[in-house]
Amino acid sequence: MGFFDPLGFAEKADEATLKRYREAEVTHGRVSMLAVIGFLVGEKVEGSSFLFDASISGPAISHPGQVPPGWAAIIIAAIGFAELQRAKAGFVDPSETSFDNPGELNADYYPGDIGFDPLGLKPDDAEELDIMITKELQNGRLAMLAAAGFLAQEAVDGKGILEHFSS
């Protein structure tokens, strides 16, 4: 297919800026893939989960407000820890870069490669790695659209995503 940039973001961007764009795209894609799974699983196990005495119910967009107060702090701390590890792996320390170059990536850092591969799925072959990276980007893009669609649908009619399949 070649280089896809219908809005022309890459026309005036240098290599460092493109790397930051890719880092953002990979990160948002990964979060979206988890969000889509969370929507579907959260609604499917409604009323039968061991978590929170199975008291969380309704559309997935209403679930965060139903989580007991102490848990919100734990979730935020876990997200903060994960983001800190990502920042340490990929970004130059802010004290070591100029004020007009925020979010500078380390020179030897490949966007999205935070060194976390507990199952050993990352291929050693460069060609296979490129294929896997492309698949992750494509699945992430699809998940971003799916998550946005799920949010919009639940906000419009107040029904869970799985309810639409059963009605």
Coordinates of N, CA, C and O in Angstrom, one line a residue:
M1 N 0.8 -1.2 0.0 CA 0.0 0.0 0.0 C 0.9 1.2 0.0 O 0.5 2.3 -0.5
G2 N 2.0 1.2 0.6 CA 2.9 2.4 0.6 C 2.6 3.2 1.8 O 1.9 2.9 2.8
F3 N 3.2 4.4 1.8 CA 3.1 5.4 2.9 C 1.7 6.0 2.9 O 1.2 6.6 1.9
F4 N 1.0 5.9 4.0 CA -0.4 6.4 4.1 C -0.4 7.6 5.0 O -0.2 7.5 6.2
D5 N -0.7 8.8 4.5 CA -0.7 10.0 5.2 C -1.7 11.0 4.6 O -1.3 12.0 4.0
P6 N -3.0 10.6 4.6 CA -4.0 11.4 3.9 C -4.2 12.9 4.4 O -4.6 13.7 3.6
L7 N -3.8 13.2 5.6 CA -3.9 14.5 6.1 C -2.6 15.3 6.1 O -2.6 16.5 6.5
G8 N -1.6 14.7 5.6 CA -0.3 15.4 5.4 C 0.5 15.7 6.7 O 1.3 16.7 6.7
F9 N 0.3 15.0 7.7 CA 1.0 15.2 9.0 C 2.5 15.1 8.8 O 3.3 15.8 9.5
A10 N 2.9 14.2 8.0 CA 4.4 13.9 7.8 C 5.1 14.8 6.9 O 6.3 14.8 6.8
E11 N 4.4 15.7 6.1 CA 5.0 16.5 5.2 C 6.1 17.5 5.8 O 7.1 17.7 5.2
K12 N 5.7 18.1 6.9 CA 6.6 19.0 7.5 C 7.3 18.5 8.7 O 8.0 19.2 9.5
A13 N 7.2 17.2 9.0 CA 7.7 16.6 10.2 C 9.1 16.0 10.0 O 9.3 15.4 8.9
D14 N 10.0 16.2 10.9 CA 11.3 15.6 10.8 C 11.2 14.2 11.4 O 10.2 13.7 11.9
E15 N 12.3 13.4 11.3 CA 12.3 12.1 11.8 C 12.0 11.9 13.3 O 11.2 11.0 13.7
A16 N 12.5 12.8 14.1 CA 12.2 12.8 15.6 C 10.7 13.0 15.8 O 10.1 12.3 16.7
T17 N 10.1 13.9 15.1 CA 8.6 14.1 15.2 C 7.8 12.9 14.8 O 6.8 12.5 15.4
L18 N 8.2 12.3 13.7 CA 7.5 11.1 13.2 C 7.7 10.0 14.2 O 6.7 9.2 14.4
K19 N 8.8 9.9 14.9 CA 9.0 8.9 15.9 C 8.0 9.1 17.1 O 7.4 8.2 17.7
R20 N 7.8 10.4 17.5 CA 6.9 10.7 18.5 C 5.5 10.4 18.1 O 4.7 9.9 18.9
Y21 N 5.1 10.7 16.9 CA 3.8 10.4 16.3 C 3.6 8.8 16.5 O 2.5 8.4 16.9
R22 N 4.6 8.1 16.0 CA 4.5 6.6 16.1 C 4.3 6.1 17.5 O 3.6 5.2 17.8
E23 N 5.1 6.7 18.4 CA 5.0 6.3 19.8 C 3.6 6.6 20.4 O 3.0 5.7 21.0
A24 N 3.0 7.7 20.0 CA 1.7 8.0 20.4 C 0.7 7.1 19.8 O -0.3 6.6 20.5
E25 N 0.8 6.7 18.5 CA -0.1 5.8 17.9 C 0.0 4.4 18.5 O -1.1 3.8 18.7
V26 N 1.2 3.9 18.7 CA 1.3 2.6 19.3 C 0.7 2.6 20.7 O -0.1 1.7 21.1
T27 N 1.0 3.6 21.5 CA 0.5 3.7 22.9 C -1.0 3.7 22.9 O -1.7 3.0 23.6
H28 N -1.6 4.6 22.1 CA -3.1 4.7 22.0 C -3.7 3.5 21.5 O -4.8 3.1 21.9
G29 N -3.1 2.8 20.5 CA -3.6 1.6 20.0 C -3.6 0.5 21.0 O -4.6 -0.3 21.2
R30 N -2.6 0.4 21.8 CA -2.5 -0.6 22.9 C -3.6 -0.4 23.9 O -4.3 -1.3 24.4
V31 N -3.7 0.9 24.3 CA -4.8 1.2 25.3 C -6.1 0.9 24.8 O -7.0 0.4 25.5
S32 N -6.3 1.2 23.5 CA -7.6 0.9 22.9 C -7.9 -0.6 22.8 O -9.1 -1.0 23.0
M33 N -6.9 -1.4 22.4 CA -7.1 -2.8 22.4 C -7.6 -3.3 23.8 O -8.5 -4.1 23.9
L34 N -6.9 -2.8 24.8 CA -7.3 -3.2 26.2 C -8.7 -2.7 26.5 O -9.5 -3.4 27.1
A35 N -9.1 -1.5 26.0 CA -10.4 -0.9 26.3 C -11.5 -1.8 25.6 O -12.5 -2.0 26.3
V36 N -11.3 -2.2 24.4 CA -12.3 -3.0 23.7 C -12.5 -4.3 24.4 O -13.6 -4.7 24.6
I37 N -11.4 -4.9 24.9 CA -11.5 -6.2 25.6 C -12.3 -5.9 26.9 O -13.1 -6.6 27.3
G38 N -11.9 -4.8 27.6 CA -12.6 -4.4 28.8 C -14.1 -4.2 28.7 O -14.9 -4.6 29.5
F39 N -14.5 -3.5 27.6 CA -15.9 -3.3 27.3 C -16.6 -4.7 27.2 O -17.6 -4.9 27.9
L40 N -16.1 -5.5 26.4 CA -16.8 -6.8 26.2 C -16.8 -7.7 27.4 O -17.8 -8.3 27.7
V41 N -15.6 -7.9 28.0 CA -15.5 -8.8 29.1 C -16.2 -8.2 30.3 O -16.9 -8.9 31.0
G42 N -16.1 -6.9 30.6 CA -16.8 -6.3 31.7 C -18.3 -6.4 31.6 O -19.0 -6.6 32.6
E43 N -18.8 -6.3 30.4 CA -20.3 -6.5 30.3 C -20.7 -8.0 30.3 O -21.8 -8.3 30.8
K44 N -19.8 -8.9 29.8 CA -20.1 -10.3 29.8 C -20.2 -10.9 31.2 O -21.0 -11.8 31.5
V45 N -19.3 -10.5 32.1 CA -19.2 -11.1 33.4 C -20.0 -10.4 34.4 O -20.0 -10.6 35.6
E46 N -20.8 -9.4 34.0 CA -21.7 -8.6 34.9 C -22.5 -9.5 35.8 O -23.2 -10.5 35.3
G47 N -22.4 -9.3 37.1 CA -23.2 -10.1 38.0 C -22.6 -11.4 38.4 O -23.1 -12.0 39.3
S48 N -21.5 -11.8 37.8 CA -20.9 -13.1 38.1 C -19.5 -13.0 38.5 O -18.8 -14.0 38.7
S49 N -18.9 -11.8 38.6 CA -17.5 -11.6 38.9 C -17.3 -11.7 40.4 O -18.2 -11.3 41.2
F50 N -16.1 -12.1 40.8 CA -15.8 -12.1 42.2 C -15.4 -10.7 42.6 O -15.3 -10.5 43.8
L51 N -15.1 -9.8 41.7 CA -14.6 -8.5 42.1 C -15.8 -7.6 42.5 O -16.9 -7.7 41.9
F52 N -15.6 -6.9 43.6 CA -16.6 -5.9 44.1 C -17.9 -6.5 44.3 O -19.0 -5.9 44.1
D53 N -17.9 -7.8 44.8 CA -19.2 -8.5 45.1 C -20.2 -8.6 44.0 O -21.4 -8.5 44.2
A54 N -19.7 -8.6 42.8 CA -20.5 -8.6 41.5 C -21.5 -7.5 41.5 O -22.6 -7.7 41.0
S55 N -21.2 -6.4 42.1 CA -22.2 -5.3 42.1 C -22.1 -4.3 41.0 O -22.9 -3.4 40.9
I56 N -21.1 -4.4 40.1 CA -21.0 -3.5 39.0 C -21.8 -4.0 37.9 O -21.8 -5.1 37.4
S57 N -22.7 -3.1 37.4 CA -23.6 -3.5 36.3 C -23.9 -2.4 35.4 O -23.5 -1.2 35.6
G58 N -24.6 -2.7 34.3 CA -25.0 -1.7 33.3 C -23.9 -1.5 32.2 O -23.0 -2.3 32.1
P59 N -24.1 -0.5 31.4 CA -23.2 -0.3 30.3 C -21.7 -0.1 30.8 O -21.6 0.5 31.9
A60 N -20.7 -0.4 30.0 CA -19.4 -0.3 30.5 C -19.0 1.1 30.8 O -18.1 1.4 31.6
I61 N -19.6 2.1 30.1 CA -19.2 3.5 30.4 C -19.6 3.9 31.8 O -19.1 4.9 32.3
S62 N -20.5 3.2 32.4 CA -20.9 3.5 33.8 C -20.1 2.8 34.8 O -20.2 3.0 36.0
H63 N -19.3 1.8 34.4 CA -18.5 1.0 35.4 C -17.5 1.8 36.2 O -17.4 1.5 37.4
P64 N -16.7 2.7 35.6 CA -15.8 3.4 36.5 C -16.4 4.1 37.7 O -15.8 4.2 38.8
G65 N -17.6 4.7 37.5 CA -18.2 5.4 38.6 C -18.8 4.4 39.7 O -19.1 4.8 40.8
Q66 N -18.8 3.1 39.4 CA -19.3 2.1 40.4 C -18.2 1.5 41.2 O -18.5 0.7 42.1
V67 N -17.0 1.7 40.8 CA -15.8 1.1 41.5 C -15.7 1.8 42.8 O -15.7 3.0 42.9
P68 N -15.5 1.0 43.9 CA -15.4 1.6 45.2 C -14.2 2.6 45.3 O -13.2 2.5 44.6
P69 N -14.3 3.7 46.1 CA -13.4 4.8 46.0 C -11.9 4.4 46.2 O -11.0 5.0 45.5
G70 N -11.6 3.5 47.1 CA -10.2 3.1 47.3 C -9.5 2.5 46.1 O -8.3 2.6 45.9
W71 N -10.3 1.8 45.3 CA -9.8 1.2 44.1 C -9.4 2.2 43.0 O -8.4 1.9 42.3
A72 N -10.0 3.3 43.0 CA -9.6 4.3 42.0 C -8.2 4.7 42.2 O -7.4 4.9 41.2
A73 N -7.8 4.9 43.4 CA -6.4 5.3 43.7 C -5.4 4.2 43.3 O -4.4 4.5 42.8
I74 N -5.8 3.0 43.5 CA -4.9 1.8 43.2 C -4.8 1.8 41.6 O -3.7 1.6 41.1
I75 N -5.9 2.0 40.9 CA -5.8 1.9 39.5 C -5.0 3.0 38.9 O -4.2 2.9 38.0
I76 N -5.2 4.2 39.4 CA -4.4 5.4 39.0 C -2.9 5.2 39.3 O -2.1 5.5 38.5
A77 N -2.6 4.6 40.5 CA -1.2 4.4 40.8 C -0.6 3.4 39.9 O 0.6 3.5 39.4
A78 N -1.3 2.3 39.5 CA -0.8 1.3 38.6 C -0.6 1.9 37.2 O 0.5 1.6 36.6
I79 N -1.5 2.7 36.7 CA -1.3 3.4 35.4 C -0.1 4.3 35.5 O 0.7 4.4 34.6
G80 N 0.0 5.1 36.6 CA 1.2 6.0 36.7 C 2.5 5.2 36.7 O 3.5 5.7 36.1
F81 N 2.5 4.1 37.4 CA 3.8 3.2 37.4 C 4.1 2.8 36.0 O 5.3 2.8 35.6
A82 N 3.1 2.3 35.3 CA 3.3 1.8 33.9 C 3.8 2.9 33.0 O 4.7 2.8 32.2
E83 N 3.2 4.1 33.1 CA 3.7 5.3 32.3 C 5.1 5.7 32.7 O 5.8 6.1 31.8
L84 N 5.4 5.6 34.0 CA 6.8 6.0 34.4 C 7.8 5.0 33.8 O 8.9 5.5 33.3
Q85 N 7.5 3.8 33.8 CA 8.4 2.8 33.1 C 8.6 3.0 31.6 O 9.6 2.9 31.1
R86 N 7.5 3.4 31.0 CA 7.5 3.7 29.6 C 8.3 4.9 29.3 O 9.1 5.0 28.4
A87 N 8.2 5.9 30.2 CA 8.9 7.2 30.0 C 10.4 6.9 30.2 O 11.2 7.5 29.5
K88 N 10.8 6.1 31.2 CA 12.2 5.8 31.5 C 12.8 5.1 30.3 O 14.0 5.3 29.9
A89 N 12.0 4.2 29.7 CA 12.6 3.4 28.6 C 12.7 4.2 27.3 O 13.7 4.0 26.5
G90 N 11.8 5.1 27.0 CA 11.8 5.8 25.7 C 12.2 7.2 25.6 O 12.6 7.7 24.6
F91 N 12.0 7.9 26.7 CA 12.2 9.4 26.6 C 13.5 9.9 27.3 O 13.9 9.4 28.3
V92 N 14.0 11.0 26.7 CA 15.2 11.6 27.3 C 14.7 12.3 28.6 O 13.6 12.9 28.6
D93 N 15.5 12.3 29.6 CA 15.2 13.0 30.9 C 15.0 14.5 30.6 O 15.8 15.1 29.9
P94 N 13.8 15.0 31.0 CA 13.6 16.4 30.7 C 14.7 17.4 31.2 O 14.8 18.5 30.6
S95 N 15.4 17.1 32.2 CA 16.5 17.9 32.6 C 17.7 17.9 31.7 O 18.6 18.8 31.7
E96 N 17.7 16.9 30.7 CA 18.8 16.8 29.8 C 18.4 17.2 28.4 O 19.2 16.9 27.4
T97 N 17.3 17.9 28.2 CA 16.9 18.4 26.9 C 16.5 19.8 27.0 O 16.2 20.3 28.0
S98 N 16.4 20.5 25.8 CA 16.0 21.9 25.8 C 14.5 22.1 26.0 O 13.7 21.2 25.7
F99 N 14.1 23.2 26.5 CA 12.7 23.5 26.7 C 11.9 23.5 25.5 O 10.7 23.2 25.5
D100 N 12.5 23.7 24.3 CA 11.7 23.8 23.1 C 11.7 22.4 22.4 O 11.2 22.3 21.3
N101 N 12.1 21.4 23.1 CA 12.1 20.0 22.5 C 11.4 19.0 23.5 O 12.1 18.1 23.9
P102 N 10.2 19.3 23.9 CA 9.6 18.4 24.9 C 9.3 17.0 24.3 O 9.0 16.9 23.1
G103 N 9.3 16.0 25.1 CA 9.0 14.6 24.6 C 10.0 14.0 23.7 O 9.7 13.2 22.8
E104 N 11.3 14.4 23.8 CA 12.3 13.9 23.0 C 12.6 12.4 23.3 O 12.7 12.1 24.5
L105 N 12.6 11.6 22.3 CA 12.8 10.2 22.5 C 14.3 9.9 22.5 O 15.1 10.6 21.8
N106 N 14.7 8.9 23.2 CA 16.1 8.4 23.2 C 16.5 8.0 21.8 O 15.6 7.4 21.0
A107 N 17.7 8.3 21.4 CA 18.2 8.0 20.0 C 18.1 6.5 19.7 O 17.8 6.1 18.5
D108 N 18.3 5.6 20.7 CA 18.3 4.2 20.4 C 17.0 3.5 20.7 O 16.9 2.3 20.7
Y109 N 15.9 4.3 20.9 CA 14.6 3.8 21.2 C 13.7 3.6 20.0 O 13.6 4.6 19.2
Y110 N 13.1 2.5 19.8 CA 12.2 2.3 18.8 C 10.8 2.5 19.4 O 10.5 1.8 20.4
P111 N 9.9 3.3 18.8 CA 8.6 3.6 19.4 C 7.8 2.3 19.7 O 7.6 1.4 18.9
G112 N 7.4 2.2 21.0 CA 6.6 1.1 21.4 C 7.4 0.0 22.0 O 6.9 -0.9 22.7
D113 N 8.7 -0.1 21.8 CA 9.6 -1.2 22.3 C 10.1 -0.8 23.7 O 11.2 -0.3 23.9
I114 N 9.3 -1.2 24.7 CA 9.6 -0.9 26.1 C 10.3 -2.0 26.8 O 10.6 -2.0 28.0
G115 N 10.7 -3.0 26.0 CA 11.4 -4.2 26.6 C 10.6 -5.1 27.4 O 11.1 -6.0 28.1
F116 N 9.2 -5.1 27.2 CA 8.3 -6.0 28.0 C 7.8 -7.0 27.0 O 7.0 -6.8 26.2
D117 N 8.3 -8.2 27.2 CA 7.9 -9.4 26.4 C 8.0 -10.6 27.2 O 8.9 -11.5 26.9
P118 N 7.2 -10.8 28.2 CA 7.3 -11.9 29.1 C 7.0 -13.3 28.5 O 7.5 -14.3 29.0
L119 N 6.3 -13.3 27.4 CA 6.0 -14.6 26.7 C 7.0 -14.9 25.6 O 6.8 -15.9 24.9
G120 N 7.9 -14.0 25.3 CA 8.9 -14.2 24.3 C 8.3 -14.2 22.9 O 8.7 -15.0 22.0
L121 N 7.3 -13.4 22.6 CA 6.6 -13.3 21.3 C 7.4 -12.5 20.3 O 7.1 -12.7 19.1
K122 N 8.3 -11.6 20.7 CA 8.9 -10.8 19.7 C 9.9 -11.6 18.9 O 10.8 -12.2 19.3
P123 N 9.7 -11.6 17.5 CA 10.5 -12.3 16.6 C 12.0 -11.8 16.6 O 12.2 -10.6 16.7
D124 N 12.9 -12.7 16.4 CA 14.3 -12.3 16.2 C 14.6 -11.8 14.8 O 15.5 -11.0 14.6
D125 N 13.9 -12.4 13.8 CA 14.0 -12.0 12.4 C 13.4 -10.6 12.2 O 12.3 -10.3 12.5
A126 N 14.2 -9.7 11.5 CA 13.8 -8.4 11.3 C 12.5 -8.3 10.4 O 11.6 -7.5 10.7
E127 N 12.4 -9.2 9.4 CA 11.3 -9.1 8.5 C 10.0 -9.6 9.3 O 8.9 -9.0 9.1
E128 N 10.1 -10.6 10.1 CA 9.0 -11.1 10.9 C 8.6 -10.0 11.9 O 7.4 -9.8 12.2
L129 N 9.6 -9.3 12.5 CA 9.3 -8.2 13.4 C 8.5 -7.1 12.7 O 7.5 -6.6 13.3
D130 N 8.9 -6.7 11.5 CA 8.2 -5.7 10.8 C 6.7 -6.1 10.5 O 5.8 -5.3 10.6
I131 N 6.5 -7.4 10.2 CA 5.2 -7.9 10.0 C 4.3 -7.8 11.3 O 3.2 -7.3 11.3
M132 N 5.0 -8.2 12.4 CA 4.3 -8.1 13.7 C 3.9 -6.7 14.1 O 2.8 -6.4 14.6
I133 N 4.9 -5.8 13.8 CA 4.7 -4.3 14.2 C 3.5 -3.8 13.3 O 2.7 -3.1 13.9
T134 N 3.5 -4.1 12.1 CA 2.4 -3.7 11.2 C 1.1 -4.2 11.6 O 0.1 -3.5 11.7
K135 N 1.0 -5.5 12.0 CA -0.2 -6.0 12.5 C -0.7 -5.3 13.8 O -1.9 -5.1 14.0
E136 N 0.3 -5.0 14.7 CA -0.1 -4.3 15.9 C -0.7 -3.0 15.6 O -1.7 -2.5 16.2
L137 N 0.0 -2.2 14.7 CA -0.5 -0.9 14.3 C -1.9 -1.0 13.7 O -2.8 -0.2 14.1
Q138 N -2.1 -2.0 12.8 CA -3.4 -2.1 12.2 C -4.5 -2.5 13.2 O -5.6 -1.9 13.2
N139 N -4.2 -3.4 14.1 CA -5.2 -3.8 15.1 C -5.4 -2.7 16.1 O -6.6 -2.5 16.5
G140 N -4.4 -1.9 16.4 CA -4.5 -0.7 17.3 C -5.4 0.3 16.7 O -6.3 0.9 17.3
R141 N -5.3 0.6 15.4 CA -6.1 1.5 14.7 C -7.5 1.1 14.7 O -8.5 1.9 14.9
L142 N -7.8 -0.2 14.4 CA -9.1 -0.7 14.4 C -9.7 -0.6 15.8 O -10.9 -0.2 16.0
A143 N -8.9 -0.9 16.9 CA -9.4 -0.8 18.2 C -9.7 0.6 18.6 O -10.7 0.8 19.4
M144 N -9.0 1.6 18.1 CA -9.3 3.0 18.4 C -10.7 3.4 17.9 O -11.5 4.0 18.6
L145 N -10.9 2.9 16.7 CA -12.3 3.2 16.1 C -13.4 2.4 16.8 O -14.4 3.0 17.1
A146 N -13.1 1.2 17.2 CA -14.1 0.4 17.9 C -14.4 0.9 19.3 O -15.5 1.0 19.7
A147 N -13.4 1.3 20.0 CA -13.6 1.9 21.3 C -14.4 3.2 21.2 O -15.3 3.4 22.0
A148 N -14.1 4.0 20.3 CA -14.8 5.3 20.1 C -16.3 5.0 19.7 O -17.2 5.6 20.2
G149 N -16.5 4.0 18.9 CA -17.8 3.5 18.5 C -18.6 3.0 19.7 O -19.8 3.3 19.9
F150 N -17.9 2.2 20.5 CA -18.6 1.6 21.8 C -19.0 2.8 22.7 O -20.1 2.8 23.2
L151 N -18.1 3.7 22.9 CA -18.4 4.9 23.8 C -19.6 5.6 23.3 O -20.5 6.0 24.0
A152 N -19.6 5.9 22.0 CA -20.7 6.7 21.4 C -22.0 5.9 21.5 O -23.0 6.5 21.9
Q153 N -22.0 4.7 21.2 CA -23.2 3.9 21.2 C -23.8 3.8 22.6 O -25.0 4.0 22.8
E154 N -22.9 3.5 23.6 CA -23.4 3.4 24.9 C -23.9 4.8 25.4 O -24.9 4.9 26.2
A155 N -23.3 5.9 25.0 CA -23.7 7.2 25.5 C -25.0 7.6 24.8 O -25.8 8.3 25.5
V156 N -25.3 7.1 23.6 CA -26.5 7.5 22.9 C -27.7 6.8 23.5 O -28.7 7.4 23.8
D157 N -27.6 5.5 23.6 CA -28.8 4.8 24.1 C -28.8 4.1 25.5 O -29.8 3.6 25.9
G158 N -27.6 4.2 26.1 CA -27.5 3.7 27.5 C -27.6 2.2 27.6 O -27.7 1.7 28.7
K159 N -27.4 1.5 26.5 CA -27.4 0.1 26.6 C -26.0 -0.4 26.4 O -25.2 0.2 25.7
G160 N -25.7 -1.5 27.0 CA -24.4 -2.1 26.8 C -24.2 -2.7 25.4 O -25.1 -3.0 24.7
I161 N -22.9 -2.8 25.0 CA -22.6 -3.3 23.6 C -23.2 -4.7 23.4 O -23.8 -4.9 22.4
L162 N -23.0 -5.5 24.4 CA -23.5 -6.9 24.2 C -25.0 -7.0 24.2 O -25.6 -7.9 23.6
E163 N -25.7 -6.0 24.8 CA -27.2 -6.0 24.7 C -27.6 -5.8 23.3 O -28.7 -6.3 22.9
H164 N -26.9 -5.1 22.5 CA -27.3 -4.9 21.1 C -27.2 -6.2 20.3 O -28.0 -6.3 19.3
F165 N -26.4 -7.1 20.7 CA -26.3 -8.4 19.9 C -27.4 -9.3 20.3 O -27.7 -10.2 19.5
S166 N -27.9 -9.2 21.5 CA -28.9 -10.1 22.0 C -30.4 -9.6 21.7 O -31.3 -10.3 21.9
S167 N -30.5 -8.3 21.3 CA -31.8 -7.8 21.0 C -32.2 -7.8 19.6 O -31.5 -8.1 18.7

